Every structure is written in C-alpha cells, then in structure tokens.
C-alpha cells in the first residue's frame, strides 16, 4: 500500500489530497496539493487559506522571502499539521511551519504546493503514461493505524 | 506514543477513519473539477467555482462571493474544492 495521488485530466499536473490542521487557529479541512519537487517548502495559497477562514492579521511574517520564476514574495508562516492516508489503513502525520501566500490576482489560479519538506520523506513513483502517482512513506512524525482503538 | 497523546492528536486532526472518508470525498470533488475543466472554461471563464461532494455548488466573480454562497447553502468550506477558472490555459513553471 502507498499514498495514491492523481494526474489532472487536461493539465496532467500531479496532485495529492490530504487534511490540513492549524491548531492555534482552530481550523482544519482538506487541500488538493500540487506535488512540486521544485518547492523547498510547502505553501498554502491564499484561495485555500481564505477558504479555511484564515485571518491574515493573526499570522506572523515568514522569516525568509519565497522566490519563484515570477519573482520574490513575502509570505506568512503558521504551525500546521498535514495528514495523508493510505486508504482505509493508516494515517501519516507531519508537523511543520507552513508557508502561507498573500492573495494576488496574478497567481489566484495557482493550487497550494506540496514541497520537499514533505516529499523528501517519501519515495515517489511518477508514471504519467500509466496514470500512476504513488508515494511510499519512508518516515512520518506520527503514524496512526486505523486499527488503533479510539 | 502515549494513549493520552494519541487522543489529543485525534482531537486535533479528527478520527482517522472519518478523516480518510473526508479526504476521499474531497478527492472526488477534485477529480470532478479536473474532468470537467473544458466545460467549466466554457461555462465559467474567469469565475470562481466551488465543488463539494463531486458537484458544483457555487460560482461567482470573486472568491468571497463563492465562499458566501457556500455558507448560505450550508456547505462546509473545509470540504469544498474552490478554484479560479482561467479563460486561457496558463502553463505553470514552479
């Protein structure tokens, strides 16, 4: 068993869905992450942040700028928990300081990015011709088998 | 991990089985958006679209308008896939 991602039907972009929790903000929900090995760190885009109900005035500034092909950007950071599940068997939990992008019309269609802060802990099988995108989890901060009694 | 820590974690993230079901349902919404992309571009160019449980539940010119419509209709934002539909395909170099 492994985490199962997917490819966009028309774009072919690689995605993985998971749960995101902001403990301090008492917010949680699902995110469709664009798998991005070019991203040093994962980043939540403003559309997802606003959907979650994130109040930007409560966030602290990220200690470093983020740089992409479009230029540099100042972002925010918040302690977060990411959870990914092997369907019906186990949940993998990751704790991180998640970058959060400010809203910008120029990138409003950009999905949130899953970066190497998480991807480096997995072995990825990337096979678009077979529409196969899977992730073998090599390490996680916490593992919760579904068989654990509540 | 001590039982009390597991319980505290589950309180934060949700019961793993329910979490898995929610994530799978969200994935179906994402797949629906993806498979309908061409139709969405024709029907809702330069608009925001929200998909919940595999169905389009709200559309609008602005993100706040779509989120407000989701709220009015009683759909939880946390489970909605919300995307801006660009009229012309843009390639991502990330």
mmCIF file of C-alpha atoms in Angstrom:
data_model
loop_
_atom_site.group_PDB
_atom_site.id
_atom_site.type_symbol
_atom_site.label_atom_id
_atom_site.label_comp_id
_atom_site.label_asym_id
_atom_site.label_seq_id
_atom_site.Cartn_x
_atom_site.Cartn_y
_atom_site.Cartn_z
ATOM 1 C CA UNK A 1 0.000 0.000 0.000
ATOM 2 C CA UNK A 2 1.066 3.567 -0.615
ATOM 3 C CA UNK A 3 -0.352 7.061 -0.771
ATOM 4 C CA UNK A 4 -2.224 7.452 -4.012
ATOM 5 C CA UNK A 5 -2.006 10.664 -5.979
ATOM 6 C CA UNK A 6 -3.573 11.583 -9.310
ATOM 7 C CA UNK A 7 -2.895 13.499 -12.503
ATOM 8 C CA UNK A 8 -5.128 16.328 -13.715
ATOM 9 C CA UNK A 9 -7.207 15.162 -16.685
ATOM 10 C CA UNK A 10 -6.388 18.049 -19.012
ATOM 11 C CA UNK A 11 -3.312 19.576 -17.403
ATOM 12 C CA UNK A 12 -1.556 16.366 -16.390
ATOM 13 C CA UNK A 13 -0.399 18.047 -13.197
ATOM 14 C CA UNK A 14 0.332 15.770 -10.220
ATOM 15 C CA UNK A 15 -1.880 16.165 -7.146
ATOM 16 C CA UNK A 16 -2.307 14.608 -3.716
ATOM 17 C CA UNK A 17 -5.183 15.345 -1.362
ATOM 18 C CA UNK A 18 -4.842 15.463 2.397
ATOM 19 C CA UNK A 19 -6.027 17.124 5.573
ATOM 20 C CA UNK A 20 -4.543 20.337 6.912
ATOM 21 C CA UNK A 21 -4.924 21.495 10.502
ATOM 22 C CA UNK A 22 -3.938 24.812 12.064
ATOM 23 C CA UNK A 23 -4.031 24.009 15.809
ATOM 24 C CA UNK A 24 -3.519 27.556 17.060
ATOM 25 C CA UNK A 25 -6.205 28.926 14.743
ATOM 26 C CA UNK A 26 -8.585 26.009 15.409
ATOM 27 C CA UNK A 27 -9.052 25.440 11.676
ATOM 28 C CA UNK A 28 -8.971 22.246 9.648
ATOM 29 C CA UNK A 29 -10.034 20.970 6.253
ATOM 30 C CA UNK A 30 -8.926 19.312 3.046
ATOM 31 C CA UNK A 31 -6.413 20.576 0.486
ATOM 32 C CA UNK A 32 -5.616 19.392 -3.015
ATOM 33 C CA UNK A 33 -1.831 19.832 -3.144
ATOM 34 C CA UNK A 34 0.100 20.223 -6.360
ATOM 35 C CA UNK A 35 3.145 17.981 -5.974
ATOM 36 C CA UNK A 36 6.133 20.248 -6.568
ATOM 37 C CA UNK A 37 9.661 18.869 -6.231
ATOM 38 C CA UNK A 38 10.921 22.333 -7.147
ATOM 39 C CA UNK A 39 9.482 23.793 -3.958
ATOM 40 C CA UNK A 40 11.858 23.734 -0.992
ATOM 41 C CA UNK A 41 8.852 24.034 1.280
ATOM 42 C CA UNK A 42 5.127 23.537 1.014
ATOM 43 C CA UNK A 43 2.988 26.629 0.591
ATOM 44 C CA UNK A 44 -0.729 27.201 1.109
ATOM 45 C CA UNK A 45 -2.142 29.554 -1.487
ATOM 46 C CA UNK A 46 -4.467 32.370 -0.488
ATOM 47 C CA UNK A 47 -7.588 30.826 -2.020
ATOM 48 C CA UNK A 48 -7.226 27.805 0.265
ATOM 49 C CA UNK A 49 -6.238 29.946 3.246
ATOM 50 C CA UNK A 50 -9.281 32.190 2.829
ATOM 51 C CA UNK A 51 -11.498 29.147 2.282
ATOM 52 C CA UNK A 52 -10.262 27.806 5.608
ATOM 53 C CA UNK A 53 -11.102 31.101 7.256
ATOM 54 C CA UNK A 54 -7.523 32.110 7.996
ATOM 55 C CA UNK A 55 -7.357 35.626 9.411
ATOM 56 C CA UNK A 56 -4.187 37.050 7.923
ATOM 57 C CA UNK A 57 -3.926 39.645 10.703
ATOM 58 C CA UNK A 58 -3.283 36.734 13.094
ATOM 59 C CA UNK A 59 -0.339 35.396 11.111
ATOM 60 C CA UNK A 60 3.340 36.133 11.546
ATOM 61 C CA UNK A 61 5.642 37.015 8.710
ATOM 62 C CA UNK A 62 7.822 34.299 7.270
ATOM 63 C CA UNK A 63 11.484 34.735 8.215
ATOM 64 C CA UNK A 64 12.551 34.471 4.576
ATOM 65 C CA UNK A 65 11.218 35.528 1.196
ATOM 66 C CA UNK A 66 9.929 32.998 -1.288
ATOM 67 C CA UNK A 67 11.347 33.143 -4.794
ATOM 68 C CA UNK A 68 9.799 31.663 -7.907
ATOM 69 C CA UNK A 69 10.047 32.187 -11.629
ATOM 70 C CA UNK A 70 7.677 35.156 -11.306
ATOM 71 C CA UNK A 71 9.798 36.919 -8.727
ATOM 72 C CA UNK A 72 10.095 37.193 -4.964
ATOM 73 C CA UNK A 73 7.288 37.311 -2.450
ATOM 74 C CA UNK A 74 6.940 37.923 1.246
ATOM 75 C CA UNK A 75 4.695 35.345 2.869
ATOM 76 C CA UNK A 76 3.391 34.281 6.256
ATOM 77 C CA UNK A 77 4.010 31.204 8.353
ATOM 78 C CA UNK A 78 1.865 29.195 10.757
ATOM 79 C CA UNK A 79 2.387 25.927 12.618
ATOM 80 C CA UNK A 80 0.386 23.244 10.897
ATOM 81 C CA UNK A 81 -0.312 19.533 10.801
ATOM 82 C CA UNK A 82 -0.586 17.704 7.490
ATOM 83 C CA UNK A 83 -2.248 14.302 7.374
ATOM 84 C CA UNK A 84 -2.209 11.861 4.473
ATOM 85 C CA UNK A 85 -3.926 8.498 4.463
ATOM 86 C CA UNK A 86 -3.285 5.148 2.884
ATOM 87 C CA UNK A 87 -6.841 4.394 2.043
ATOM 88 C CA UNK A 88 -8.535 2.530 4.830
ATOM 89 C CA UNK A 89 -5.369 1.560 6.680
ATOM 90 C CA UNK A 90 -3.184 4.243 8.191
ATOM 91 C CA UNK A 91 -2.810 7.993 8.608
ATOM 92 C CA UNK A 92 0.605 9.684 8.391
ATOM 93 C CA UNK A 93 1.014 12.876 10.356
ATOM 94 C CA UNK A 94 3.519 15.660 9.723
ATOM 95 C CA UNK A 95 4.203 18.754 11.821
ATOM 96 C CA UNK A 96 5.608 21.791 10.065
ATOM 97 C CA UNK A 97 5.694 25.566 9.891
ATOM 98 C CA UNK A 98 3.615 26.077 6.765
ATOM 99 C CA UNK A 99 4.212 29.000 4.437
ATOM 100 C CA UNK A 100 1.043 30.880 3.525
ATOM 101 C CA UNK A 101 0.931 33.129 0.465
ATOM 102 C CA UNK A 102 -0.795 36.514 0.465
ATOM 103 C CA UNK A 103 -3.618 36.987 -2.031
ATOM 104 C CA UNK A 104 -2.552 38.041 -5.513
ATOM 105 C CA UNK A 105 -4.698 38.155 -8.652
ATOM 106 C CA UNK A 106 -1.652 37.224 -10.689
ATOM 107 C CA UNK A 107 -1.473 33.788 -9.085
ATOM 108 C CA UNK A 108 -5.048 33.307 -7.956
ATOM 109 C CA UNK A 109 -5.395 30.133 -10.069
ATOM 110 C CA UNK A 110 -2.327 28.526 -8.509
ATOM 111 C CA UNK A 111 -3.057 25.486 -6.321
ATOM 112 C CA UNK A 112 -1.336 25.026 -2.977
ATOM 113 C CA UNK A 113 2.077 23.417 -3.300
ATOM 114 C CA UNK A 114 3.388 20.287 -1.587
ATOM 115 C CA UNK A 115 7.130 20.771 -1.357
ATOM 116 C CA UNK A 116 10.207 18.794 -0.443
ATOM 117 C CA UNK A 117 9.766 19.383 3.272
ATOM 118 C CA UNK A 118 7.251 16.546 2.935
ATOM 119 C CA UNK A 119 8.215 14.893 -0.379
ATOM 120 C CA UNK A 120 11.769 14.181 0.813
ATOM 121 C CA UNK A 121 10.270 11.789 3.350
ATOM 122 C CA UNK A 122 8.644 9.662 0.655
ATOM 123 C CA UNK A 123 9.623 7.580 -2.356
ATOM 124 C CA UNK A 124 7.614 8.772 -5.321
ATOM 125 C CA UNK A 125 6.590 6.716 -8.334
ATOM 126 C CA UNK A 126 5.791 9.157 -11.108
ATOM 127 C CA UNK A 127 4.436 7.362 -14.188
ATOM 128 C CA UNK A 128 2.050 9.590 -16.194
ATOM 129 C CA UNK A 129 1.652 7.155 -19.122
ATOM 130 C CA UNK A 130 0.157 4.636 -16.683
ATOM 131 C CA UNK A 131 -1.573 7.429 -14.727
ATOM 132 C CA UNK A 132 0.255 6.138 -11.697
ATOM 133 C CA UNK A 133 1.373 8.518 -8.979
ATOM 134 C CA UNK A 134 2.158 6.878 -5.662
ATOM 135 C CA UNK A 135 4.183 7.699 -2.590
ATOM 136 C CA UNK A 136 5.808 5.152 -0.293
ATOM 137 C CA UNK A 137 6.122 6.752 3.132
ATOM 138 C CA UNK A 138 9.676 6.381 4.422
ATOM 139 C CA UNK A 139 9.126 8.406 7.566
ATOM 140 C CA UNK A 140 6.409 10.346 9.357
ATOM 141 C CA UNK A 141 6.245 12.292 12.591
ATOM 142 C CA UNK A 142 3.366 10.122 13.791
ATOM 143 C CA UNK A 143 1.673 7.086 12.272
ATOM 144 C CA UNK A 144 -1.891 6.220 13.220
ATOM 145 C CA UNK A 145 -3.039 2.787 12.059
ATOM 146 C CA UNK A 146 -6.791 2.737 11.671
ATOM 147 C CA UNK A 147 -6.888 -0.272 13.930
ATOM 148 C CA UNK A 148 -5.877 1.868 16.897
ATOM 149 C CA UNK A 149 -8.794 1.895 19.346
ATOM 150 C CA UNK A 150 -10.200 5.450 19.728
ATOM 151 C CA UNK B 1 3.101 7.388 21.668
ATOM 152 C CA UNK B 2 1.225 7.532 24.990
ATOM 153 C CA UNK B 3 -2.505 6.943 24.699
ATOM 154 C CA UNK B 4 -3.262 10.437 26.003
ATOM 155 C CA UNK B 5 -1.094 11.955 23.262
ATOM 156 C CA UNK B 6 -2.864 9.858 20.619
ATOM 157 C CA UNK B 7 -6.227 11.040 21.923
ATOM 158 C CA UNK B 8 -5.064 14.660 21.872
ATOM 159 C CA UNK B 9 -3.818 14.273 18.307
ATOM 160 C CA UNK B 10 -7.087 12.682 17.182
ATOM 161 C CA UNK B 11 -8.977 15.558 18.796
ATOM 162 C CA UNK B 12 -6.923 17.926 16.635
ATOM 163 C CA UNK B 13 -6.957 16.117 13.299
ATOM 164 C CA UNK B 14 -10.164 14.113 13.575
ATOM 165 C CA UNK B 15 -10.855 10.416 13.769
ATOM 166 C CA UNK B 16 -8.560 8.757 11.178
ATOM 167 C CA UNK B 17 -11.348 6.740 9.525
ATOM 168 C CA UNK B 18 -13.609 9.763 9.167
ATOM 169 C CA UNK B 19 -10.635 11.830 8.040
ATOM 170 C CA UNK B 20 -9.911 9.256 5.337
ATOM 171 C CA UNK B 21 -13.519 9.321 4.139
ATOM 172 C CA UNK B 22 -13.470 13.130 4.050
ATOM 173 C CA UNK B 23 -10.225 13.172 2.098
ATOM 174 C CA UNK B 24 -11.554 10.622 -0.404
ATOM 175 C CA UNK B 25 -14.726 12.683 -0.871
ATOM 176 C CA UNK B 26 -12.614 15.778 -1.398
ATOM 177 C CA UNK B 27 -10.508 13.934 -3.933
ATOM 178 C CA UNK B 28 -13.670 13.058 -5.874
ATOM 179 C CA UNK B 29 -14.512 16.761 -5.968
ATOM 180 C CA UNK B 30 -11.031 17.499 -7.271
ATOM 181 C CA UNK B 31 -11.392 14.780 -9.898
ATOM 182 C CA UNK B 32 -14.763 16.203 -10.946
ATOM 183 C CA UNK B 33 -13.251 19.668 -11.358
ATOM 184 C CA UNK B 34 -10.397 18.185 -13.351
ATOM 185 C CA UNK B 35 -12.562 16.085 -15.656
ATOM 186 C CA UNK B 36 -14.984 18.972 -16.253
ATOM 187 C CA UNK B 37 -12.297 21.540 -16.860
ATOM 188 C CA UNK B 38 -13.056 22.219 -20.536
ATOM 189 C CA UNK B 39 -16.770 22.608 -19.852
ATOM 190 C CA UNK B 40 -16.036 24.858 -16.878
ATOM 191 C CA UNK B 41 -13.841 27.099 -19.003
ATOM 192 C CA UNK B 42 -16.727 27.491 -21.476
ATOM 193 C CA UNK B 43 -19.372 27.962 -18.794
ATOM 194 C CA UNK B 44 -17.484 29.918 -16.142
ATOM 195 C CA UNK B 45 -14.497 31.715 -17.689
ATOM 196 C CA UNK B 46 -12.668 33.958 -15.228
ATOM 197 C CA UNK B 47 -15.001 32.894 -12.432
ATOM 198 C CA UNK B 48 -14.530 31.109 -9.142
ATOM 199 C CA UNK B 49 -16.098 27.652 -8.871
ATOM 200 C CA UNK B 50 -16.702 25.545 -5.762
ATOM 201 C CA UNK B 51 -17.191 21.773 -5.890
ATOM 202 C CA UNK B 52 -18.466 19.809 -2.894
ATOM 203 C CA UNK B 53 -19.047 16.055 -2.898
ATOM 204 C CA UNK B 54 -18.382 15.934 -6.624
ATOM 205 C CA UNK B 55 -20.948 18.579 -7.625
ATOM 206 C CA UNK B 56 -20.636 22.279 -8.448
ATOM 207 C CA UNK B 57 -22.308 24.090 -5.575
ATOM 208 C CA UNK B 58 -21.330 27.719 -6.083
ATOM 209 C CA UNK B 59 -19.901 30.028 -8.712
ATOM 210 C CA UNK B 60 -19.059 33.723 -8.672
ATOM 211 C CA UNK B 61 -16.922 36.594 -9.840
ATOM 212 C CA UNK B 62 -14.985 36.817 -6.603
ATOM 213 C CA UNK B 63 -13.696 34.339 -4.064
ATOM 214 C CA UNK B 64 -15.622 35.961 -1.175
ATOM 215 C CA UNK B 65 -18.839 35.724 -3.220
ATOM 216 C CA UNK B 66 -18.357 31.994 -3.773
ATOM 217 C CA UNK B 67 -17.489 31.384 -0.125
ATOM 218 C CA UNK B 68 -20.557 33.357 0.946
ATOM 219 C CA UNK B 69 -22.740 31.256 -1.375
ATOM 220 C CA UNK B 70 -21.316 28.077 0.111
ATOM 221 C CA UNK B 71 -22.093 29.411 3.577
ATOM 222 C CA UNK B 72 -25.645 30.361 2.587
ATOM 223 C CA UNK B 73 -26.261 26.922 1.162
ATOM 224 C CA UNK B 74 -24.805 25.240 4.234
ATOM 225 C CA UNK B 75 -21.841 23.557 2.573
ATOM 226 C CA UNK B 76 -18.734 23.328 4.761
ATOM 227 C CA UNK B 77 -15.918 25.338 3.244
ATOM 228 C CA UNK B 78 -13.369 22.876 4.584
ATOM 229 C CA UNK B 79 -14.700 20.223 2.197
ATOM 230 C CA UNK B 80 -15.059 22.461 -0.860
ATOM 231 C CA UNK B 81 -12.605 22.496 -3.718
ATOM 232 C CA UNK B 82 -12.535 26.131 -4.823
ATOM 233 C CA UNK B 83 -10.686 27.186 -7.949
ATOM 234 C CA UNK B 84 -10.455 30.181 -10.280
ATOM 235 C CA UNK B 85 -11.216 29.184 -13.870
ATOM 236 C CA UNK B 86 -8.823 30.956 -16.187
ATOM 237 C CA UNK B 87 -10.236 31.588 -19.651
ATOM 238 C CA UNK B 88 -6.992 30.653 -21.345
ATOM 239 C CA UNK B 89 -4.752 27.822 -20.258
ATOM 240 C CA UNK B 90 -1.685 29.048 -18.439
ATOM 241 C CA UNK B 91 1.358 26.860 -18.056
ATOM 242 C CA UNK B 92 2.855 26.611 -14.596
ATOM 243 C CA UNK B 93 6.599 26.816 -14.181
ATOM 244 C CA UNK B 94 7.039 26.262 -10.440
#
